[in-house]
């Protein structure tokens, strides 16, 4: 196994692991809100849109397990829309949530660049 293949394998599994970690954290927070609610159900469009964007972010992370580019773009796009829609004060949480999407994107780009360079350097 070449060194670049090992790097891409690490990137892919790091992206998957962080996606599972963040999805588990979201599930933990959601279960806490279900069993011991701190606020009522969503009442404004902004709240419903925020839940929809979180669902799109989560779906994007799991789509990226099979199709890195579309999943990463869906995940990162949902996060990019989430901040302005929900009007967050700090973006640290969004930055952490973007890690799996960025890793999936890096894996996709690296594999694509590597495959193009391999096809160009191979003799015909």
CSV table of N, CA, C and O in Angstrom, one decimal:
chain,number,residue,atom,x,y,z
A,1,UNK,N,0.8,-1.2,0.0
A,1,UNK,CA,0.0,0.0,0.0
A,1,UNK,C,0.9,1.2,0.0
A,1,UNK,O,1.8,1.4,0.8
A,2,UNK,N,0.6,2.1,-0.9
A,2,UNK,CA,1.4,3.4,-1.0
A,2,UNK,C,1.1,4.3,0.1
A,2,UNK,O,0.0,4.3,0.7
A,3,UNK,N,2.0,5.3,0.3
A,3,UNK,CA,1.8,6.2,1.4
A,3,UNK,C,0.6,7.1,1.2
A,3,UNK,O,-0.2,7.4,2.1
A,4,UNK,N,0.3,7.5,-0.1
A,4,UNK,CA,-0.9,8.3,-0.4
A,4,UNK,C,-2.2,7.6,-0.1
A,4,UNK,O,-3.1,8.1,0.4
A,5,UNK,N,-2.2,6.3,-0.4
A,5,UNK,CA,-3.4,5.4,-0.1
A,5,UNK,C,-3.6,5.4,1.4
A,5,UNK,O,-4.8,5.4,1.8
A,6,UNK,N,-2.6,5.3,2.2
A,6,UNK,CA,-2.7,5.2,3.6
A,6,UNK,C,-3.3,6.6,4.1
A,6,UNK,O,-4.2,6.6,5.0
A,7,UNK,N,-2.8,7.7,3.6
A,7,UNK,CA,-3.3,9.0,4.0
A,7,UNK,C,-4.8,9.1,3.7
A,7,UNK,O,-5.6,9.6,4.5
A,8,UNK,N,-5.2,8.7,2.5
A,8,UNK,CA,-6.6,8.8,2.1
A,8,UNK,C,-7.5,7.9,2.9
A,8,UNK,O,-8.6,8.2,3.3
A,9,UNK,N,-7.0,6.7,3.2
A,9,UNK,CA,-7.7,5.8,4.1
A,9,UNK,C,-7.9,6.4,5.5
A,9,UNK,O,-9.0,6.3,6.1
A,10,UNK,N,-6.8,7.0,6.0
A,10,UNK,CA,-6.9,7.7,7.3
A,10,UNK,C,-8.0,8.8,7.2
A,10,UNK,O,-8.8,9.0,8.1
A,11,UNK,N,-7.9,9.6,6.2
A,11,UNK,CA,-8.9,10.8,6.0
A,11,UNK,C,-10.3,10.3,6.0
A,11,UNK,O,-11.2,10.8,6.6
A,12,UNK,N,-10.5,9.2,5.2
A,12,UNK,CA,-11.9,8.7,5.1
A,12,UNK,C,-12.4,8.2,6.4
A,12,UNK,O,-13.5,8.5,6.8
A,13,UNK,N,-11.6,7.4,7.2
A,13,UNK,CA,-12.0,6.9,8.4
A,13,UNK,C,-12.1,7.9,9.5
A,13,UNK,O,-12.9,7.9,10.4
A,14,UNK,N,-11.2,8.9,9.5
A,14,UNK,CA,-11.3,10.1,10.4
A,14,UNK,C,-12.6,10.8,10.2
A,14,UNK,O,-13.3,11.2,11.1
A,15,UNK,N,-13.0,11.0,8.9
A,15,UNK,CA,-14.3,11.7,8.6
A,15,UNK,C,-15.5,10.9,9.1
A,15,UNK,O,-16.4,11.4,9.7
A,16,UNK,N,-15.4,9.6,8.9
A,16,UNK,CA,-16.5,8.7,9.3
A,16,UNK,C,-16.6,8.7,10.8
A,16,UNK,O,-17.7,8.7,11.4
A,17,UNK,N,-15.5,8.6,11.5
A,17,UNK,CA,-15.5,8.6,13.0
A,17,UNK,C,-16.0,9.9,13.6
A,17,UNK,O,-16.8,9.9,14.5
A,18,UNK,N,-15.6,11.0,13.0
A,18,UNK,CA,-16.1,12.3,13.5
A,18,UNK,C,-17.6,12.5,13.2
A,18,UNK,O,-18.3,13.1,14.0
A,19,UNK,N,-18.0,12.0,12.1
A,19,UNK,CA,-19.4,12.0,11.7
A,19,UNK,C,-20.2,11.2,12.8
A,19,UNK,O,-21.3,11.7,13.2
A,20,UNK,N,-19.8,10.0,13.1
A,20,UNK,CA,-20.5,9.2,14.1
A,20,UNK,C,-20.4,9.9,15.5
A,20,UNK,O,-21.4,9.9,16.2
A,21,UNK,N,-19.3,10.5,15.8
A,21,UNK,CA,-19.2,11.1,17.1
A,21,UNK,C,-20.2,12.3,17.2
A,21,UNK,O,-20.9,12.5,18.2
A,22,UNK,N,-20.2,13.1,16.2
A,22,UNK,CA,-21.1,14.3,16.2
A,22,UNK,C,-22.6,13.8,16.1
A,22,UNK,O,-23.4,14.4,16.8
A,23,UNK,N,-22.9,12.8,15.3
A,23,UNK,CA,-24.3,12.3,15.3
A,23,UNK,C,-24.7,11.7,16.6
A,23,UNK,O,-25.8,12.0,17.1
A,24,UNK,N,-23.8,11.1,17.3
A,24,UNK,CA,-24.1,10.5,18.6
A,24,UNK,C,-24.3,11.7,19.7
A,24,UNK,O,-25.1,11.6,20.5
A,25,UNK,N,-23.5,12.7,19.5
A,25,UNK,CA,-23.6,13.9,20.4
A,25,UNK,C,-25.0,14.5,20.2
A,25,UNK,O,-25.7,14.9,21.2
A,26,UNK,N,-25.4,14.6,18.9
A,26,UNK,CA,-26.7,15.2,18.6
A,26,UNK,C,-27.8,14.3,19.2
A,26,UNK,O,-28.8,14.9,19.7
A,27,UNK,N,-27.7,13.0,19.0
A,27,UNK,CA,-28.7,12.1,19.6
A,27,UNK,C,-28.8,12.2,21.1
A,27,UNK,O,-29.8,12.2,21.7
A,28,UNK,N,-27.6,12.4,21.7
A,28,UNK,CA,-27.6,12.5,23.2
A,28,UNK,C,-28.3,13.8,23.6
A,28,UNK,O,-29.1,13.8,24.5
A,29,UNK,N,-28.1,14.9,22.9
A,29,UNK,CA,-28.7,16.2,23.2
A,29,UNK,C,-30.2,16.1,22.9
A,29,UNK,O,-31.0,16.6,23.7
A,30,UNK,N,-30.6,15.4,21.8
A,30,UNK,CA,-32.0,15.3,21.5
A,30,UNK,C,-32.7,14.4,22.5
A,30,UNK,O,-33.8,14.8,22.9
A,31,UNK,N,-32.1,13.3,23.0
A,31,UNK,CA,-32.7,12.5,24.0
A,31,UNK,C,-32.9,13.2,25.3
A,31,UNK,O,-33.9,13.1,26.0
A,32,UNK,N,-31.9,14.1,25.6
A,32,UNK,CA,-32.1,14.9,26.8
A,32,UNK,C,-33.2,15.8,26.7
A,32,UNK,O,-34.0,16.1,27.7
A,33,UNK,N,-33.4,16.4,25.6
A,33,UNK,CA,-34.5,17.4,25.4
A,33,UNK,C,-35.9,16.6,25.4
A,33,UNK,O,-36.9,17.2,25.8
A,34,UNK,N,-35.9,15.4,24.9
A,34,UNK,CA,-37.1,14.6,24.8
A,34,UNK,C,-37.5,14.2,26.3
A,34,UNK,O,-38.7,14.4,26.7
A,35,UNK,N,-36.6,13.7,27.0
A,35,UNK,CA,-36.9,13.2,28.4
A,35,UNK,C,-37.0,14.2,29.4
A,35,UNK,O,-37.6,14.0,30.5
A,36,UNK,N,-36.4,15.4,29.2
A,36,UNK,CA,-36.4,16.5,30.2
A,36,UNK,C,-36.4,17.8,29.4
A,36,UNK,O,-35.4,18.5,29.3
A,37,UNK,N,-37.6,18.1,28.8
A,37,UNK,CA,-37.6,19.3,28.0
A,37,UNK,C,-37.3,20.6,28.7
A,37,UNK,O,-37.8,20.8,29.9
A,38,UNK,N,-36.6,21.5,28.1
A,38,UNK,CA,-36.3,22.8,28.6
A,38,UNK,C,-37.0,23.9,27.9
A,38,UNK,O,-37.0,25.0,28.4
A,39,UNK,N,-37.6,23.6,26.8
A,39,UNK,CA,-38.4,24.6,26.1
A,39,UNK,C,-39.5,23.8,25.4
A,39,UNK,O,-39.5,22.6,25.2
A,40,UNK,N,-40.5,24.6,24.9
A,40,UNK,CA,-41.6,24.0,24.2
A,40,UNK,C,-41.2,23.6,22.8
A,40,UNK,O,-40.1,23.8,22.3
A,41,UNK,N,-42.2,23.1,22.0
A,41,UNK,CA,-41.9,22.7,20.7
A,41,UNK,C,-41.6,24.0,19.8
A,41,UNK,O,-42.0,25.1,20.2
A,42,UNK,N,-41.0,23.8,18.6
A,42,UNK,CA,-40.7,25.0,17.8
A,42,UNK,C,-42.0,25.7,17.4
A,42,UNK,O,-43.0,25.0,17.1
A,43,UNK,N,-42.0,27.0,17.4
A,43,UNK,CA,-43.1,27.8,17.0
A,43,UNK,C,-42.9,28.7,15.9
A,43,UNK,O,-43.8,29.2,15.2
A,44,UNK,N,-41.7,29.1,15.6
A,44,UNK,CA,-41.3,30.0,14.5
A,44,UNK,C,-40.7,29.3,13.3
A,44,UNK,O,-40.1,28.3,13.5
A,45,UNK,N,-40.8,30.0,12.2
A,45,UNK,CA,-40.3,29.4,11.0
A,45,UNK,C,-38.8,29.2,11.1
A,45,UNK,O,-38.2,28.2,10.7
A,46,UNK,N,-38.1,30.1,11.8
A,46,UNK,CA,-36.6,30.0,12.0
A,46,UNK,C,-36.3,28.8,12.7
A,46,UNK,O,-35.3,28.1,12.4
A,47,UNK,N,-37.1,28.4,13.7
A,47,UNK,CA,-36.8,27.2,14.5
A,47,UNK,C,-37.0,25.9,13.6
A,47,UNK,O,-36.2,25.0,13.7
A,48,UNK,N,-38.1,25.9,12.8
A,48,UNK,CA,-38.3,24.8,11.9
A,48,UNK,C,-37.2,24.7,10.9
A,48,UNK,O,-36.8,23.6,10.6
A,49,UNK,N,-36.8,25.8,10.4
A,49,UNK,CA,-35.7,25.8,9.4
A,49,UNK,C,-34.4,25.3,10.0
A,49,UNK,O,-33.7,24.6,9.3
A,50,UNK,N,-34.2,25.7,11.2
A,50,UNK,CA,-33.0,25.2,11.9
A,50,UNK,C,-33.0,23.7,12.0
A,50,UNK,O,-32.0,23.0,11.8
A,51,UNK,N,-34.1,23.1,12.4
A,51,UNK,CA,-34.2,21.7,12.5
A,51,UNK,C,-34.0,21.0,11.2
A,51,UNK,O,-33.4,20.0,11.0
A,52,UNK,N,-34.6,21.6,10.1
A,52,UNK,CA,-34.4,21.1,8.8
A,52,UNK,C,-33.0,21.1,8.3
A,52,UNK,O,-32.5,20.1,7.7
A,53,UNK,N,-32.3,22.2,8.7
A,53,UNK,CA,-30.9,22.3,8.3
A,53,UNK,C,-30.0,21.3,9.1
A,53,UNK,O,-29.0,20.8,8.5
A,54,UNK,N,-30.3,21.1,10.3
A,54,UNK,CA,-29.6,20.1,11.1
A,54,UNK,C,-29.8,18.7,10.5
A,54,UNK,O,-28.9,17.9,10.4
A,55,UNK,N,-31.1,18.4,10.1
A,55,UNK,CA,-31.3,17.1,9.5
A,55,UNK,C,-30.6,17.0,8.2
A,55,UNK,O,-30.0,15.9,7.9
A,56,UNK,N,-30.5,18.1,7.4
A,56,UNK,CA,-29.7,18.0,6.1
A,56,UNK,C,-28.2,17.8,6.4
A,56,UNK,O,-27.5,17.1,5.7
A,57,UNK,N,-27.7,18.5,7.4
A,57,UNK,CA,-26.3,18.3,7.8
A,57,UNK,C,-26.0,16.9,8.2
A,57,UNK,O,-25.1,16.3,7.7
A,58,UNK,N,-26.9,16.3,9.0
A,58,UNK,CA,-26.8,14.9,9.4
A,58,UNK,C,-26.9,14.0,8.2
A,58,UNK,O,-26.1,13.0,8.0
A,59,UNK,N,-27.8,14.2,7.3
A,59,UNK,CA,-28.0,13.4,6.2
A,59,UNK,C,-26.8,13.5,5.3
A,59,UNK,O,-26.3,12.5,4.7
A,60,UNK,N,-26.2,14.7,5.1
A,60,UNK,CA,-25.1,14.9,4.3
A,60,UNK,C,-23.9,14.1,4.8
A,60,UNK,O,-23.1,13.5,4.0
A,61,UNK,N,-23.7,14.0,6.1
A,61,UNK,CA,-22.6,13.3,6.7
A,61,UNK,C,-22.7,11.8,6.3
A,61,UNK,O,-21.7,11.1,6.0
A,62,UNK,N,-23.9,11.3,6.4
A,62,UNK,CA,-24.1,9.8,6.1
A,62,UNK,C,-24.1,9.5,4.6
A,62,UNK,O,-23.7,8.5,4.2
A,63,UNK,N,-24.6,10.5,3.8
A,63,UNK,CA,-24.4,10.3,2.3
A,63,UNK,C,-23.0,10.2,1.9
A,63,UNK,O,-22.6,9.5,1.0
A,64,UNK,N,-22.2,11.0,2.6
A,64,UNK,CA,-20.7,11.1,2.3
A,64,UNK,C,-20.0,9.8,2.6
A,64,UNK,O,-18.9,9.6,2.1
A,65,UNK,N,-20.6,8.9,3.3
A,65,UNK,CA,-19.9,7.6,3.5
A,65,UNK,C,-19.8,6.8,2.2
A,65,UNK,O,-18.9,6.1,2.0
A,66,UNK,N,-20.8,7.1,1.3
A,66,UNK,CA,-20.8,6.4,0.0
A,66,UNK,C,-20.3,7.3,-1.1
A,66,UNK,O,-19.5,6.9,-2.0
A,67,UNK,N,-20.8,8.6,-1.1
A,67,UNK,CA,-20.5,9.5,-2.2
A,67,UNK,C,-19.9,10.8,-1.5
A,67,UNK,O,-20.7,11.6,-0.9
A,68,UNK,N,-18.6,10.9,-1.4
A,68,UNK,CA,-17.9,11.9,-0.6
A,68,UNK,C,-18.3,13.3,-1.0
A,68,UNK,O,-18.7,14.1,-0.2
A,69,UNK,N,-18.2,13.6,-2.3
A,69,UNK,CA,-18.5,15.0,-2.7
A,69,UNK,C,-19.9,15.5,-2.5
A,69,UNK,O,-20.1,16.5,-1.8
A,70,UNK,N,-20.9,14.8,-3.0
A,70,UNK,CA,-22.3,15.3,-2.7
A,70,UNK,C,-22.6,15.4,-1.2
A,70,UNK,O,-23.3,16.3,-0.8
A,71,UNK,N,-22.2,14.4,-0.5
A,71,UNK,CA,-22.5,14.4,1.0
A,71,UNK,C,-21.8,15.5,1.7
A,71,UNK,O,-22.4,16.2,2.5
A,72,UNK,N,-20.5,15.7,1.3
A,72,UNK,CA,-19.8,16.8,2.0
A,72,UNK,C,-20.4,18.2,1.6
A,72,UNK,O,-20.5,19.0,2.5
A,73,UNK,N,-20.8,18.3,0.4
A,73,UNK,CA,-21.4,19.6,-0.1
A,73,UNK,C,-22.7,19.8,0.6
A,73,UNK,O,-23.0,21.0,1.0
A,74,UNK,N,-23.5,18.8,0.7
A,74,UNK,CA,-24.8,18.9,1.4
A,74,UNK,C,-24.6,19.3,2.9
A,74,UNK,O,-25.2,20.2,3.4
A,75,UNK,N,-23.7,18.6,3.5
A,75,UNK,CA,-23.4,18.8,5.0
A,75,UNK,C,-22.9,20.3,5.2
A,75,UNK,O,-23.3,21.0,6.0
A,76,UNK,N,-21.9,20.7,4.4
A,76,UNK,CA,-21.3,22.0,4.6
A,76,UNK,C,-22.3,23.1,4.1
A,76,UNK,O,-22.3,24.2,4.8
A,77,UNK,N,-23.0,22.8,3.1
A,77,UNK,CA,-24.0,23.8,2.7
A,77,UNK,C,-25.1,24.0,3.7
A,77,UNK,O,-25.5,25.2,4.0
A,78,UNK,N,-25.5,23.0,4.4
A,78,UNK,CA,-26.5,23.1,5.5
A,78,UNK,C,-26.0,23.9,6.6
A,78,UNK,O,-26.7,24.7,7.2
A,79,UNK,N,-24.7,23.6,7.0
A,79,UNK,CA,-24.1,24.4,8.0
A,79,UNK,C,-23.9,25.9,7.7
A,79,UNK,O,-24.1,26.7,8.5
A,80,UNK,N,-23.6,26.1,6.4
A,80,UNK,CA,-23.4,27.5,6.0
A,80,UNK,C,-24.7,28.3,6.1
A,80,UNK,O,-24.7,29.5,6.4
A,81,UNK,N,-25.8,27.6,5.8
A,81,UNK,CA,-27.1,28.3,5.9
A,81,UNK,C,-27.6,28.3,7.4
A,81,UNK,O,-28.4,29.2,7.7
A,82,UNK,N,-27.2,27.4,8.2
A,82,UNK,CA,-27.7,27.3,9.6
A,82,UNK,C,-27.3,28.6,10.4
A,82,UNK,O,-28.2,29.1,11.1
A,83,UNK,N,-26.1,29.0,10.3
A,83,UNK,CA,-25.7,30.2,11.1
A,83,UNK,C,-26.5,31.4,10.8
A,83,UNK,O,-27.1,32.0,11.8
A,84,UNK,N,-26.7,31.8,9.6
A,84,UNK,CA,-27.5,33.0,9.4
A,84,UNK,C,-29.0,32.8,9.6
A,84,UNK,O,-29.7,33.7,10.1
A,85,UNK,N,-29.5,31.6,9.3
A,85,UNK,CA,-30.9,31.4,9.5
A,85,UNK,C,-31.3,31.4,11.0
A,85,UNK,O,-32.2,32.0,11.5
A,86,UNK,N,-30.5,30.7,11.8
A,86,UNK,CA,-30.7,30.7,13.3
A,86,UNK,C,-30.2,31.9,14.0
A,86,UNK,O,-30.6,32.2,15.1
A,87,UNK,N,-29.3,32.6,13.4
A,87,UNK,CA,-28.7,33.8,13.9
A,87,UNK,C,-27.9,33.5,15.2
A,87,UNK,O,-28.2,34.0,16.3
A,88,UNK,N,-26.9,32.7,15.0
A,88,UNK,CA,-26.1,32.3,16.1
A,88,UNK,C,-25.1,33.4,16.4
A,88,UNK,O,-24.7,34.2,15.5
A,89,UNK,N,-24.7,33.5,17.7
A,89,UNK,CA,-23.8,34.5,18.1
A,89,UNK,C,-22.3,34.1,17.8
A,89,UNK,O,-21.5,34.9,17.4
A,90,UNK,N,-22.0,32.8,18.1
A,90,UNK,CA,-20.7,32.3,17.9
A,90,UNK,C,-20.7,31.2,16.9
A,90,UNK,O,-21.7,30.5,16.8
A,91,UNK,N,-19.6,31.0,16.2
A,91,UNK,CA,-19.6,30.0,15.2
A,91,UNK,C,-18.7,28.8,15.5
A,91,UNK,O,-18.4,28.1,14.6
A,92,UNK,N,-18.3,28.7,16.7
A,92,UNK,CA,-17.4,27.6,17.1
A,92,UNK,C,-18.1,26.3,17.0
A,92,UNK,O,-17.4,25.3,16.5
A,93,UNK,N,-19.3,26.2,17.3
A,93,UNK,CA,-20.1,24.9,17.2
A,93,UNK,C,-20.2,24.5,15.7
A,93,UNK,O,-20.0,23.4,15.3
A,94,UNK,N,-20.4,25.5,14.8
A,94,UNK,CA,-20.5,25.2,13.4
A,94,UNK,C,-19.1,24.8,12.9
A,94,UNK,O,-19.1,23.9,12.0
A,95,UNK,N,-18.1,25.4,13.4
A,95,UNK,CA,-16.7,25.0,12.9
A,95,UNK,C,-16.5,23.5,13.3
A,95,UNK,O,-15.9,22.8,12.5
A,96,UNK,N,-16.8,23.1,14.5
A,96,UNK,CA,-16.6,21.7,14.9
A,96,UNK,C,-17.5,20.8,14.1
A,96,UNK,O,-17.1,19.8,13.6
A,97,UNK,N,-18.8,21.2,13.8
A,97,UNK,CA,-19.7,20.4,13.0
A,97,UNK,C,-19.2,20.3,11.6
A,97,UNK,O,-19.6,19.3,10.9
A,98,UNK,N,-18.4,21.2,11.1
A,98,UNK,CA,-18.0,21.2,9.7
A,98,UNK,C,-16.8,20.2,9.5
A,98,UNK,O,-16.5,19.9,8.4
A,99,UNK,N,-16.2,19.7,10.6
A,99,UNK,CA,-15.0,18.9,10.4
A,99,UNK,C,-15.2,17.6,9.6
A,99,UNK,O,-14.4,17.4,8.7
A,100,UNK,N,-16.3,16.9,9.8
A,100,UNK,CA,-16.5,15.7,9.0
A,100,UNK,C,-16.6,16.0,7.5
A,100,UNK,O,-16.0,15.4,6.6
A,101,UNK,N,-17.4,17.1,7.2
A,101,UNK,CA,-17.6,17.5,5.8
A,101,UNK,C,-16.3,17.9,5.2
A,101,UNK,O,-16.0,17.6,4.0
A,102,UNK,N,-15.5,18.6,5.9
A,102,UNK,CA,-14.2,19.1,5.4
A,102,UNK,C,-13.2,17.9,5.2
A,102,UNK,O,-12.5,17.8,4.2
A,103,UNK,N,-13.3,16.9,6.1
A,103,UNK,CA,-12.5,15.7,5.9
A,103,UNK,C,-12.9,14.9,4.7
A,103,UNK,O,-12.1,14.4,3.9
A,104,UNK,N,-14.2,14.7,4.5
A,104,UNK,CA,-14.8,14.0,3.4
A,104,UNK,C,-14.4,14.7,2.1
A,104,UNK,O,-14.0,14.1,1.1
A,105,UNK,N,-14.4,16.0,2.1
A,105,UNK,CA,-14.1,16.8,0.9
A,105,UNK,C,-12.6,16.7,0.6
A,105,UNK,O,-12.2,16.5,-0.6
A,106,UNK,N,-11.7,16.7,1.6
A,106,UNK,CA,-10.3,16.5,1.4
A,106,UNK,C,-10.0,15.1,0.9
A,106,UNK,O,-9.1,14.9,0.0
A,107,UNK,N,-10.7,14.1,1.4
A,107,UNK,CA,-10.5,12.7,0.9
A,107,UNK,C,-10.9,12.6,-0.6
A,107,UNK,O,-10.2,12.1,-1.4
A,108,UNK,N,-12.1,13.2,-0.9
A,108,UNK,CA,-12.5,13.2,-2.3
A,108,UNK,C,-11.5,13.9,-3.2
A,108,UNK,O,-11.1,13.3,-4.3
A,109,UNK,N,-11.1,15.1,-2.8
A,109,UNK,CA,-10.2,15.9,-3.7
A,109,UNK,C,-8.8,15.2,-3.8
A,109,UNK,O,-8.3,15.1,-4.9
A,110,UNK,N,-8.3,14.6,-2.7
A,110,UNK,CA,-7.0,14.0,-2.7
A,110,UNK,C,-7.1,12.7,-3.6
A,110,UNK,O,-6.1,12.5,-4.4
A,111,UNK,N,-8.1,11.9,-3.5
A,111,UNK,CA,-8.2,10.7,-4.4
A,111,UNK,C,-8.4,11.1,-5.8
A,111,UNK,O,-7.8,10.4,-6.7
A,112,UNK,N,-9.1,12.2,-6.1
A,112,UNK,CA,-9.3,12.6,-7.5
A,112,UNK,C,-8.0,13.1,-8.1
A,112,UNK,O,-7.6,12.7,-9.2
A,113,UNK,N,-7.3,13.9,-7.3
A,113,UNK,CA,-6.0,14.4,-7.8
A,113,UNK,C,-5.0,13.3,-8.0
A,113,UNK,O,-4.3,13.2,-9.0
A,114,UNK,N,-5.0,12.3,-7.1
A,114,UNK,CA,-4.1,11.2,-7.1
A,114,UNK,C,-4.4,10.3,-8.3
A,114,UNK,O,-3.5,9.9,-9.0
A,115,UNK,N,-5.7,10.1,-8.6
A,115,UNK,CA,-6.0,9.2,-9.7
A,115,UNK,C,-5.7,9.9,-11.1
A,115,UNK,O,-5.3,9.2,-12.0
A,116,UNK,N,-5.9,11.2,-11.1
A,116,UNK,CA,-5.5,11.9,-12.3
A,116,UNK,C,-4.0,11.9,-12.6
A,116,UNK,O,-3.6,11.8,-13.7
A,117,UNK,N,-3.2,12.1,-11.5
A,117,UNK,CA,-1.8,12.1,-11.7
A,117,UNK,C,-1.3,10.7,-12.0
A,117,UNK,O,-0.3,10.5,-12.8
A,118,UNK,N,-2.0,9.6,-11.5
A,118,UNK,CA,-1.6,8.3,-11.9
A,118,UNK,C,-1.9,7.9,-13.3
A,118,UNK,O,-1.1,7.2,-14.0
A,119,UNK,N,-3.0,8.4,-13.8
A,119,UNK,CA,-3.4,8.1,-15.2
A,119,UNK,C,-2.5,8.9,-16.2
A,119,UNK,O,-2.2,8.4,-17.3
A,120,UNK,N,-2.0,10.0,-15.8
A,120,UNK,CA,-1.2,10.8,-16.7
A,120,UNK,C,0.3,10.3,-16.7
A,120,UNK,O,0.9,10.4,-17.7
A,121,UNK,N,0.7,9.7,-15.6
A,121,UNK,CA,2.1,9.2,-15.5
A,121,UNK,C,2.3,7.8,-16.0
A,121,UNK,O,3.4,7.4,-16.2
A,122,UNK,N,1.2,7.1,-16.2
A,122,UNK,CA,1.3,5.7,-16.7
A,122,UNK,C,1.6,5.7,-18.2
A,122,UNK,O,1.1,6.4,-19.0
A,123,UNK,N,2.5,4.8,-18.6
A,123,UNK,CA,2.8,4.7,-20.0
A,123,UNK,C,1.7,4.0,-20.8
A,123,UNK,O,1.0,3.2,-20.3
A,124,UNK,N,1.6,4.4,-22.0
A,124,UNK,CA,0.5,3.9,-22.9
A,124,UNK,C,1.0,2.9,-23.8
A,124,UNK,O,2.0,2.7,-24.2
